[in-house]
Coordinates of C-alpha atoms and ligand atoms in Angstrom, one line a residue:
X1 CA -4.2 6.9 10.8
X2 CA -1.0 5.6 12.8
X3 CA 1.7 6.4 9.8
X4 CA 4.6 4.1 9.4
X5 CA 7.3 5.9 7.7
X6 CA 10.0 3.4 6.2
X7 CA 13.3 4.4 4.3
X8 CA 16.9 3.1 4.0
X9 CA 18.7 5.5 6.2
X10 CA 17.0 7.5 9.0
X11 CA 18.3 10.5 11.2
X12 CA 18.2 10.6 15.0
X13 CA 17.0 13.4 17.1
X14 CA 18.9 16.2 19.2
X15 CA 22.6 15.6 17.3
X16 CA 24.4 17.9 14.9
X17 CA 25.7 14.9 13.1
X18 CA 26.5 15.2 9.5
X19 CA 23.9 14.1 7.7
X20 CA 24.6 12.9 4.0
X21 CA 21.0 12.2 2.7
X22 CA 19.2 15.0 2.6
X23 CA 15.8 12.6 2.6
X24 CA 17.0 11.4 6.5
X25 CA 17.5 15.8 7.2
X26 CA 14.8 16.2 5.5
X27 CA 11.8 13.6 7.2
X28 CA 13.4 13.7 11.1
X29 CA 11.3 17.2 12.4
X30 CA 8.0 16.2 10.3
X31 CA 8.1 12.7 11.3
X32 CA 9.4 13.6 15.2
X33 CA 6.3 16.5 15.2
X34 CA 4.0 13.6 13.7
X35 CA 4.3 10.8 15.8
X36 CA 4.9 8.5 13.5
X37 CA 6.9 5.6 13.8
X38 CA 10.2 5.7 11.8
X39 CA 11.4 2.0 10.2
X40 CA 14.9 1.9 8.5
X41 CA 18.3 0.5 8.8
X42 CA 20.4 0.6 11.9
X43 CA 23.6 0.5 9.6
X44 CA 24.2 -2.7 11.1
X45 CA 24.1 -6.2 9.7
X46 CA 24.2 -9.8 11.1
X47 CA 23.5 -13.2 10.7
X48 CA 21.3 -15.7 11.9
X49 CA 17.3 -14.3 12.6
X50 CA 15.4 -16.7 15.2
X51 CA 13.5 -13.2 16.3
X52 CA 12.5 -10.5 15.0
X53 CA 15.1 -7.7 13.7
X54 CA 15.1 -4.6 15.4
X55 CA 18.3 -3.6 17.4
X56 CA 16.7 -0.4 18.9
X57 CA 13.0 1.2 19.0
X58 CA 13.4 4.3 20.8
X59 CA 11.5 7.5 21.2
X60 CA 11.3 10.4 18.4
X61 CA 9.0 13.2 19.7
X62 CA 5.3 12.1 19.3
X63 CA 6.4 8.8 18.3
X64 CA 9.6 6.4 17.6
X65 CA 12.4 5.6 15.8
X66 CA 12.8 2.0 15.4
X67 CA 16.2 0.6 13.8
X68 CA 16.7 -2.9 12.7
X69 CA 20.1 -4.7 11.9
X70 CA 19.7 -6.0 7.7
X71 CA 21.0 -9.5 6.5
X72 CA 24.4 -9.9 6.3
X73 CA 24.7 -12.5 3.7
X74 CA 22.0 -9.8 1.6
X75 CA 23.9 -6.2 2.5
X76 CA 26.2 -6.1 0.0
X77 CA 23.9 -6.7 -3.4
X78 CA 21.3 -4.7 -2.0
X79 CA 22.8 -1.3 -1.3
X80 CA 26.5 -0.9 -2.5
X81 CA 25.1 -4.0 -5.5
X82 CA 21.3 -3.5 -7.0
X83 CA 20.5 -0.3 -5.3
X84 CA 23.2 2.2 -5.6
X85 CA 25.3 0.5 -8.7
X86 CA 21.9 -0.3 -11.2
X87 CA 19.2 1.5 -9.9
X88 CA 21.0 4.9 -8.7
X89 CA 22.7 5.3 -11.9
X90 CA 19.5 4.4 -14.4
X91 CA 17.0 6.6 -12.5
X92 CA 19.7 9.2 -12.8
X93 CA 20.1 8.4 -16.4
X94 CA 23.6 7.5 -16.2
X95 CA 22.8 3.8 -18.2
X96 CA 26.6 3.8 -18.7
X97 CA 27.7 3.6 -15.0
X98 CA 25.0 0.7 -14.4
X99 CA 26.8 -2.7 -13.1
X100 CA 24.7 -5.7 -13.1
X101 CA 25.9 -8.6 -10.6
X102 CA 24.3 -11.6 -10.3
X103 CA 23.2 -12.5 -7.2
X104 CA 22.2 -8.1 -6.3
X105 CA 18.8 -8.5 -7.4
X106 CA 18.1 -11.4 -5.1
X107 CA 19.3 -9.8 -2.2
X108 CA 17.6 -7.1 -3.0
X109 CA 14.6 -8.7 -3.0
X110 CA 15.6 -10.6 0.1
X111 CA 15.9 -7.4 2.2
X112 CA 12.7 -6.2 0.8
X113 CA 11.3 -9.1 1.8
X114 CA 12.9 -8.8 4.7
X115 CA 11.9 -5.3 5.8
X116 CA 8.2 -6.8 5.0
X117 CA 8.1 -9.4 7.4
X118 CA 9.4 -7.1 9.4
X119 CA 6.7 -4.1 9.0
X120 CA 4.2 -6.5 10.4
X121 CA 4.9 -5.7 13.8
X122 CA 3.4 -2.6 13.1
X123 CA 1.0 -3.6 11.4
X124 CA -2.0 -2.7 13.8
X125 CA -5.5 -1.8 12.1
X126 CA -5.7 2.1 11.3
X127 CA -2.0 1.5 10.1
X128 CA -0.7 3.1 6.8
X129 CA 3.1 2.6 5.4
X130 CA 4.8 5.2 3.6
X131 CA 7.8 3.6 2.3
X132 CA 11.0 6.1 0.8
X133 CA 12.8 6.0 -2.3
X134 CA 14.6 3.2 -4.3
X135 CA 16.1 0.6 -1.6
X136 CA 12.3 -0.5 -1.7
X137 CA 11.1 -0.6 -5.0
X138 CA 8.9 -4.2 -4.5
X139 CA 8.3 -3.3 -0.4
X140 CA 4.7 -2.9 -1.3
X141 CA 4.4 -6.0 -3.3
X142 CA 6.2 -8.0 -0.3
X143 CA 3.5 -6.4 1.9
X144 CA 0.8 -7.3 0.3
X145 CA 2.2 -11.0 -0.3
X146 CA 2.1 -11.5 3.2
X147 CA -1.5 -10.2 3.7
X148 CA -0.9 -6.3 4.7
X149 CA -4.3 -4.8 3.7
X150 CA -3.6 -1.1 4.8
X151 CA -2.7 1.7 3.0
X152 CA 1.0 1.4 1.5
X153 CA 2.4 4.8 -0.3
X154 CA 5.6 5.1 -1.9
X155 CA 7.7 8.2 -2.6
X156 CA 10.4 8.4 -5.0
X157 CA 13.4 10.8 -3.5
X158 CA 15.5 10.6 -7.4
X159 CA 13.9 11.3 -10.5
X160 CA 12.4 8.6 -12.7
X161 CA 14.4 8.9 -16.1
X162 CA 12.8 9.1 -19.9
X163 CA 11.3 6.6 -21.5
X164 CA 13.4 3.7 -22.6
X165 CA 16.4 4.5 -20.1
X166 CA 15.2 2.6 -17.2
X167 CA 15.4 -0.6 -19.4
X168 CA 18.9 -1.0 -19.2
X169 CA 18.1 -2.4 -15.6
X170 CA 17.3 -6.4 -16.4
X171 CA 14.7 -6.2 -14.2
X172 CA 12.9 -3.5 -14.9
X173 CA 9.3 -5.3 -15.8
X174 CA 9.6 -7.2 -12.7
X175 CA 10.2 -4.0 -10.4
X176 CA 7.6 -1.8 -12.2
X177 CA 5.1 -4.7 -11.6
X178 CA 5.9 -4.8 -8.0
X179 CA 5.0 -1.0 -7.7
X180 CA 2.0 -1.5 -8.6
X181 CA 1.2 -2.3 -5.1
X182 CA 1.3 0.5 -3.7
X183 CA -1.5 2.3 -3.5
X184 CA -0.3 5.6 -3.8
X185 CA 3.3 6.7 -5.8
X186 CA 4.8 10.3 -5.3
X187 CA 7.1 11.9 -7.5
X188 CA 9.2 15.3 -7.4
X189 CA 8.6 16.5 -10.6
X190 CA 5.3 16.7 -13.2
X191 CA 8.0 15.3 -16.0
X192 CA 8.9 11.8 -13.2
X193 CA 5.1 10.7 -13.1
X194 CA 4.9 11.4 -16.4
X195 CA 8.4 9.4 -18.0
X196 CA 7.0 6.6 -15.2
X197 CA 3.0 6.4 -16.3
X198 CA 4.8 6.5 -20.0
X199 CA 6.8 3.3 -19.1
X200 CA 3.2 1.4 -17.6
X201 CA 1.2 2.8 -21.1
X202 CA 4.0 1.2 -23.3
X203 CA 5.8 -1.0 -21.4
X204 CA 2.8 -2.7 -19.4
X205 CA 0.2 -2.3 -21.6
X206 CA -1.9 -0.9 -18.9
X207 CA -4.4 2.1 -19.1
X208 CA -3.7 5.4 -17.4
X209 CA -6.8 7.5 -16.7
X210 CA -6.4 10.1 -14.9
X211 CA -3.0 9.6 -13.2
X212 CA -4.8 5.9 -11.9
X213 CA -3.5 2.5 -13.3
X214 CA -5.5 -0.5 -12.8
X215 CA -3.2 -3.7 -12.3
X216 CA -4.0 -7.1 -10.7
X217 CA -3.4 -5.2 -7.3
X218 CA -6.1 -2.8 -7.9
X219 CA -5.7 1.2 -8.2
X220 CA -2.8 3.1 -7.9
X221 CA -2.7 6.4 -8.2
X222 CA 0.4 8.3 -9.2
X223 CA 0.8 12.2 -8.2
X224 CA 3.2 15.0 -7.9
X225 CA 4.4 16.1 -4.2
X226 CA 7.5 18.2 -4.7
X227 CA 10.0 18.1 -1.1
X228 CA 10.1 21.5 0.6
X229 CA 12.2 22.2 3.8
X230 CA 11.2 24.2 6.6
X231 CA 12.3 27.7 5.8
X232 CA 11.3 29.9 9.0
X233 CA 13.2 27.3 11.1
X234 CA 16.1 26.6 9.1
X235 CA 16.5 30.7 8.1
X236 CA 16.5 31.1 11.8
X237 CA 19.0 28.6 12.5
X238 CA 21.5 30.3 9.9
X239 CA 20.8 33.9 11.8
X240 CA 22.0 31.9 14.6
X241 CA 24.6 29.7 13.0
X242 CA 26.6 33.0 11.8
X243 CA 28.6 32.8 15.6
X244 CA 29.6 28.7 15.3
X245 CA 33.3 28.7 15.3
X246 CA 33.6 26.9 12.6
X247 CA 31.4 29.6 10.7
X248 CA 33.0 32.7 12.3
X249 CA 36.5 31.1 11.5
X250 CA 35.5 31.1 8.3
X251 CA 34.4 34.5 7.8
X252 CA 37.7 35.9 9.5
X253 CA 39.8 34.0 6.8
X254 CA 38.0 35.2 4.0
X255 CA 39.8 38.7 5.0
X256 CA 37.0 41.2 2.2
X257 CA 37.3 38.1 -0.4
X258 CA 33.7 36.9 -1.6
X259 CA 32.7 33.4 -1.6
X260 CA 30.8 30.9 -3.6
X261 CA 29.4 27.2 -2.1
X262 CA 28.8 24.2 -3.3
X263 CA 27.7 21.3 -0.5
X264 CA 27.1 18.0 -2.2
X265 CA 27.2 14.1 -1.4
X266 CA 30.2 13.1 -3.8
X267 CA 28.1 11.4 -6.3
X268 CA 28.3 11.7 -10.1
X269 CA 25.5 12.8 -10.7
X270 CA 26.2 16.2 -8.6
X271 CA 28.2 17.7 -11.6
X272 CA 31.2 18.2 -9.8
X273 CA 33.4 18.4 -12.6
X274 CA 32.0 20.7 -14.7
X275 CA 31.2 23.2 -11.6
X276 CA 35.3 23.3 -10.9
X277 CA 35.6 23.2 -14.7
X278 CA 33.2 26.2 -14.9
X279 CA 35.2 28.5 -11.9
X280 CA 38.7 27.3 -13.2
X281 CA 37.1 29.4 -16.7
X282 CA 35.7 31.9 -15.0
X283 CA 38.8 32.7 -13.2
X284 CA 40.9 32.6 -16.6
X285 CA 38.2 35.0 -18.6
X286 CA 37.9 37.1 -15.6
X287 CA 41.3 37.6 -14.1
X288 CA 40.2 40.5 -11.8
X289 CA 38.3 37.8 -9.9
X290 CA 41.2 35.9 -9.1
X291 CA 42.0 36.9 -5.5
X292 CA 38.8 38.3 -5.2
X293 CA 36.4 35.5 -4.8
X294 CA 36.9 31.8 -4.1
X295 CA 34.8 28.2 -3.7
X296 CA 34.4 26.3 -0.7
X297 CA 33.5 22.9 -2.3
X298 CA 32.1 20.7 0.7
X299 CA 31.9 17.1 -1.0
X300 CA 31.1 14.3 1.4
X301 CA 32.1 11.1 0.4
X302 CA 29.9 8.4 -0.2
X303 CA 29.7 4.5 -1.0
X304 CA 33.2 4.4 -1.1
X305 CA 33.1 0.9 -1.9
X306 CA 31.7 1.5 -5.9
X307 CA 33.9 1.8 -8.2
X308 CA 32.6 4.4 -10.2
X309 CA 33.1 6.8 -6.9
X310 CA 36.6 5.8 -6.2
X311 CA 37.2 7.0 -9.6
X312 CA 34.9 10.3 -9.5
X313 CA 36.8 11.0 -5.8
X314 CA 40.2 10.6 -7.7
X315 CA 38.7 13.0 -10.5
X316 CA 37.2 15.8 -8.8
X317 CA 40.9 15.7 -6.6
X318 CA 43.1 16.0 -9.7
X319 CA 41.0 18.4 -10.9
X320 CA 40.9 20.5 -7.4
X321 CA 44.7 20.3 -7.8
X322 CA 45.1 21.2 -11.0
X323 CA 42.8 24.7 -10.5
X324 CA 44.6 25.6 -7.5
X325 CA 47.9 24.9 -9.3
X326 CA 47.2 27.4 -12.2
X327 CA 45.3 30.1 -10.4
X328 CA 46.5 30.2 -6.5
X329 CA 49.1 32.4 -4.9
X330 CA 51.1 31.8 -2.3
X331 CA 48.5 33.3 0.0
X332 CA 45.2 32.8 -1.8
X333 CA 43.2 29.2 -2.7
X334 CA 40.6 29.6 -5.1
X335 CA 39.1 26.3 -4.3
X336 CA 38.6 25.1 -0.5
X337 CA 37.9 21.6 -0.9
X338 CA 36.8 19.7 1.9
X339 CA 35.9 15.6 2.0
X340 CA 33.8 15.8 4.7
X341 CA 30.6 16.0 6.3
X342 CA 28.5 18.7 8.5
X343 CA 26.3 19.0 10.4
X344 CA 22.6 21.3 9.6
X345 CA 23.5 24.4 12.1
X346 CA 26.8 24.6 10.4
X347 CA 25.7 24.2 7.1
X348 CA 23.4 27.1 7.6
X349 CA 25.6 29.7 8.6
X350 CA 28.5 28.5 5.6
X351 CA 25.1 29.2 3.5
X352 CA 24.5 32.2 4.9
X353 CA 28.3 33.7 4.6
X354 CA 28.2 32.9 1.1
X355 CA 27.4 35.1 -1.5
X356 CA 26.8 32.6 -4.2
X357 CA 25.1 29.3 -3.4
X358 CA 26.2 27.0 -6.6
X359 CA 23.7 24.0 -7.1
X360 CA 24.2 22.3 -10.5
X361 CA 23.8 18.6 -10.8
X362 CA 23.5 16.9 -14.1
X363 CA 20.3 15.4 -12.9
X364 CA 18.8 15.4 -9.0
X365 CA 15.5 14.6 -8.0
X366 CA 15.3 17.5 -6.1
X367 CA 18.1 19.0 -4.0
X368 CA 17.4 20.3 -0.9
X369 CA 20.8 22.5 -0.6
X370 CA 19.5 24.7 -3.2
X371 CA 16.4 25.3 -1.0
X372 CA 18.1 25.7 1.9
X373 CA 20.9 28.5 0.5
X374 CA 18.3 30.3 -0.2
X375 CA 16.4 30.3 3.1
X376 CA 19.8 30.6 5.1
X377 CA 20.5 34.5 3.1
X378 CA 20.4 37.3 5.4
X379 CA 17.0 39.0 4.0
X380 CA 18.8 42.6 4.0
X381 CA 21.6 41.4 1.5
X382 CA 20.8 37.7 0.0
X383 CA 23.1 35.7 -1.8
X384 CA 22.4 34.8 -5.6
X385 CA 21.5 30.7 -6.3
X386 CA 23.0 29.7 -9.4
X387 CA 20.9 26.2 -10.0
X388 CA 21.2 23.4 -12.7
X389 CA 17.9 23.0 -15.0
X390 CA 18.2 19.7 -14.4
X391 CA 17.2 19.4 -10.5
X392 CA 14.0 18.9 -9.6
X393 CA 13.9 22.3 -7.4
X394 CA 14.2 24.4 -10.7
X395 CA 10.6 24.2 -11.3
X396 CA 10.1 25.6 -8.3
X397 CA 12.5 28.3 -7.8
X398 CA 12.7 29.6 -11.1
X399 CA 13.5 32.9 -9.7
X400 CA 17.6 31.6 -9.4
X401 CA 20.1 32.1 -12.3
X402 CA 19.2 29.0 -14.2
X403 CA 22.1 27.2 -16.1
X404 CA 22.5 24.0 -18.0
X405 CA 25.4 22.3 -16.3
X406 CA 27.1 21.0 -19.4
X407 CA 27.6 24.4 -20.7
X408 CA 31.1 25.4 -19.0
X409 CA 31.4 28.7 -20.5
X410 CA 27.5 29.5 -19.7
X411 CA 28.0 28.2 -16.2
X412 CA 31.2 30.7 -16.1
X413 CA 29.6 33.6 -17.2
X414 CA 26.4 33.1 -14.7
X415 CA 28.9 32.5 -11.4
X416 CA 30.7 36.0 -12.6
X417 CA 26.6 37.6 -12.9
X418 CA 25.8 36.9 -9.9
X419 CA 29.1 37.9 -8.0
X420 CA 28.3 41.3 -9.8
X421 CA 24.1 41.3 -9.0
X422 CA 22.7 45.0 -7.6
X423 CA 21.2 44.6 -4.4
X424 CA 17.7 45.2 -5.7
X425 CA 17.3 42.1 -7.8
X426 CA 19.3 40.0 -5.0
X427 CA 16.2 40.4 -2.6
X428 CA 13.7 40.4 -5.7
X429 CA 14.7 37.3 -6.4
X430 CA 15.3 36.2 -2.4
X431 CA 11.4 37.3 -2.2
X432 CA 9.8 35.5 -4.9
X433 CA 11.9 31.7 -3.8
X434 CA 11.5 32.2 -0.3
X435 CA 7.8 33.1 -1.3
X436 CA 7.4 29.8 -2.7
X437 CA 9.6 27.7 0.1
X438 CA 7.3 29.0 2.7
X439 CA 3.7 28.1 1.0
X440 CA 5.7 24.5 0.0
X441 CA 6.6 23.7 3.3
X442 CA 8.0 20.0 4.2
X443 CA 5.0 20.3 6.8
X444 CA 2.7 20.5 3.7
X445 CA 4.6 18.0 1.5
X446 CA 4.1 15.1 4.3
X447 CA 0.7 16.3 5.2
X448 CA -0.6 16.6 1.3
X449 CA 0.9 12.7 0.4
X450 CA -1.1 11.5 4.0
X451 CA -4.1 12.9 2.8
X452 CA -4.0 11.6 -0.8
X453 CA -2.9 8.1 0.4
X454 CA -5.8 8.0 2.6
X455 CA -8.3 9.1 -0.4
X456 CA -6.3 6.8 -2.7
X457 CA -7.2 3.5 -0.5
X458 CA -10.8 5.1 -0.1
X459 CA -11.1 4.7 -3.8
X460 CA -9.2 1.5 -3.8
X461 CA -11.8 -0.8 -5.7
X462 CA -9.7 -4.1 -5.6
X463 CA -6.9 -4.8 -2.7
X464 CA -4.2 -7.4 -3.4
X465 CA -4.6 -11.2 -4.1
X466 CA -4.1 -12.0 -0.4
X467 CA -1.8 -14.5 1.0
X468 CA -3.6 -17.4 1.8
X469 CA -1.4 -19.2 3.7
X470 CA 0.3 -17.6 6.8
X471 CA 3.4 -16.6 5.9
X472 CA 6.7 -18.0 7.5
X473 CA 8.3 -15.0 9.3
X474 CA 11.4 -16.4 11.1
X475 CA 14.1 -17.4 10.9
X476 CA 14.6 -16.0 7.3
X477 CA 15.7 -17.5 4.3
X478 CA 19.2 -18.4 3.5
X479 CA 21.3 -15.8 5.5
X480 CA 24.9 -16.6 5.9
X481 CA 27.8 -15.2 5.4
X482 CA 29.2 -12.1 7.5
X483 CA 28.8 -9.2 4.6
X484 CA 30.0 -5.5 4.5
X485 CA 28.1 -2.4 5.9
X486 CA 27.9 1.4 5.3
Ligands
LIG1 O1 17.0 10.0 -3.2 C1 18.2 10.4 -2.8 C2 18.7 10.0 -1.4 O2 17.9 9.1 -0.8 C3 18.9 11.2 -0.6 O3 18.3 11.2 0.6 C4 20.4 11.2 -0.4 O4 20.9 12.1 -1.3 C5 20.9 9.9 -0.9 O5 19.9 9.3 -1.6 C6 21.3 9.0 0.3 O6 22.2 8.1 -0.1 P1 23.0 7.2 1.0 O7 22.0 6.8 2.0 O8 23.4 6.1 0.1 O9 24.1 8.0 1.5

């Protein structure tokens, strides 16, 4: 099988950029080890198509990274408009944050469309797609309109909310339809297949046996693959990370005084507030931690150019203010608050020096940062993962201090149990998550959804209704105007 992975944003090789996704982190050494080829966005944009799109096809270890420039005149309502301002917020339950514009969902159909046409370079017999998260809901359904036969997977990187919510988004039907195409769906969680199966019983009317619907594209099955990282190489890194200078600065400053971390895109749905709200109590209940242990809030910002995050970076900046007001002294911050990114071999040894890793979203797919705290810990004397019930990665690592993030006071009282943890149940804990990260590797995760896509186009009984005319490639439709990128 000659994979073609396809997402939104990808990562390149050999750089210590800051990386905000953690799905681009997360795919680059599986993908670079598998020698797949690697589709996504170049974070460019233009006008005018006469030839195919892509701006760069380089080499990425067994295989290649290949980058194409996206439609101007389509950028703008497909990521900052349909993508990240109605479908982020609904699949993170958020209906209230949803803005509809009209003209998003067009363009982002167009780019899916777009990225279809332009797939079929790749398109060689023995192919199989594997297309990421929710910039390409209806990828599958362009493929197959143009003819694409091979296997097409589709893994969902957010969680897919409870039943009803995702029908704030006008389109929902349509979309659902459209992912019927693929061949093979992966979710984080048991409870996302289930809330998205619930949606094609009631919604679709369709039958679900066995975790297969039938729809006029045939089977698709839809199946659980939870994210892993790769532990061994990422707790190594963090061994190694402790001497960065950026890491060792930070452990001189901190002068005896313990810290806890937070690393997060700056997203709503993160739970930045109520984490600062929750230390800014702790500190007032427990005054003898004042001076005694601080935060280092790492929150990179992110499309900057939706409203709802120019008001959550205001937010979270009064807020910071505010706490460091009340509780600092002249020599001490409780609160380090950085707007910034970094890159993985930093990040690991700022995991490693702290001795609380806090990870409490009101809702995340997954969350990777949790998993990687806790494989950047010195074994000898671990640090204690606080984690939000709500993130995917709390199934998994259930041996973390577990909170419900809108429960301040509950969330105060944890941070201050772990700062106080005995040594013994610090590693018993350590032992059973890394336990689980290292049998749940990200190896596993990619090689487990390649396998079951392969099995899943075996038992395949119907393909699509095929294009029967050839379809027109280039130029594309209507692109005009020069339109923003990220
Ligand atoms: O599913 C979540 C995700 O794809 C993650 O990889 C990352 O957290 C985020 O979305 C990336 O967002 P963006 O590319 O808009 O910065």
């Amino acid at each position: 099988m000659k994979l073609v992975v396809v997402s939104n944003r990808v990562a390149r090789a050999n750089t210590n950029e800051p990386m905000t996704g953690g799905l681009a982190a997360a795919l680059l050494p599986v993908v670079e080890n598998s020698g797949a080829i690697w589709v996504g966005s170049s974070g460019r944009v233009r006008d005018g198509f006469q030839k195919e799109p892509f701006a760069e096809i380089e080499a990425l270890g067994a295989g290649a990274l290949a980058t194409l420039d996206l439609p101007a005149a389509h950028y703008g309502g497909y990521y900052e408009g349909f993508a990240n301002s109605a479908l982020w917020p609904v699949l993170h339950s958020r209906s209230d944050l949803i803005r509809v514009a009209e003209g998003d969902y067009p363009s982002y159909r167009e780019v899916n469309a777009f990225m279809a046409r332009a797939l079929l370079r790749f398109n060689k017999q023995d192919a199989a797609f594997w297309v990421q998260d929710y910039h390409f809901l209806a990828l599958g359904a362009e493929l197959r309109e143009l003819g694409v036969t091979s296997p097409v997977g589709f893994f969902l990187h957010t969680p897919w909310p409870a039943h009803g919510v995702i029908e704030g988004v006008p389109q929902h039907r349509e979309l659902v339809e459209a992912m019927l195409a693929y061949d093979l769906i992966g979710f984080q969680t048991e409870g996302d297949r289930d809330n998205f199966l619930g949606y094609v019983r009631a919604n679709l009317e369709l039958s679900v046996d066995d975790d297969v619907v039938v729809s006029q594209y045939g089977r698709t099955r839809a199946r659980v693959f939870p994210i892993g990282i790769d532990a061994e190489k990422f707790a190594k890194a963090a061994a190694k990370a402790v001497t960065h200078p950026d890491v060792s600065r930070l452990r001189r400053s901190l002068n005896g005084e313990r810290l806890a971390i937070g690393v997060d895109r700056l997203d709503y749905s993160k739970g930045l507030v109520n984490r600062i709200r929750a230390f800014d109590r702790m500190w007032s209940t427990n005054p003898h931690l004042a001076r005694t242990v601080s935060l280092l809030q790492i929150a990179t910002p992110s499309r900057g150019g939706i409203e709802a995050y120019g008001a959550l970076q205001n937010e979270v900046a009064r807020l910071v203010g505010d706490v460091n007001g009340r509780h600092g002294e002249a020599d001490w911050t409780p609160i380090r608050y950085l707007n910034k990114g970094y890159g993985q071999a930093v990040l690991a040894g700022l995991y490693r020096t702290a001795q609380v890793g806090v990870v409490t979203p009101l809702h995340d797919g997954m969350n990777l940062v949790a998993k990687e705290y806790v494989a950047a810990q010195n074994p000898a004397d671990p640090g204690v993962l606080v984690l939000s019930k709500f993130a995917g990665a709390a199934h998994e690592l259930d041996a973390a201090l577990i909170v419900n993030p809108h429960d301040i006071d509950g969330m105060a009282r944890t941070v201050a149990t772990a700062l106080s943890m005995p040594l013994a149940e610090r590693r018993m804990r350590y032992e059973a998550m890394m336990h689980r990260l290292r049998r749940h590797s990200i190896q596993r995760w990619f090689a487990d959804f390649q396998e079951a896509l392969g099995e899943s186009q075996a038992e395949k009984v119907e393909t699509s209704p095929l294009a029967t005319e050839p379809p027109t490639l280039w130029p594309i439709r209507s692109v005009h105007a020069a339109a923003r990128f990220h």
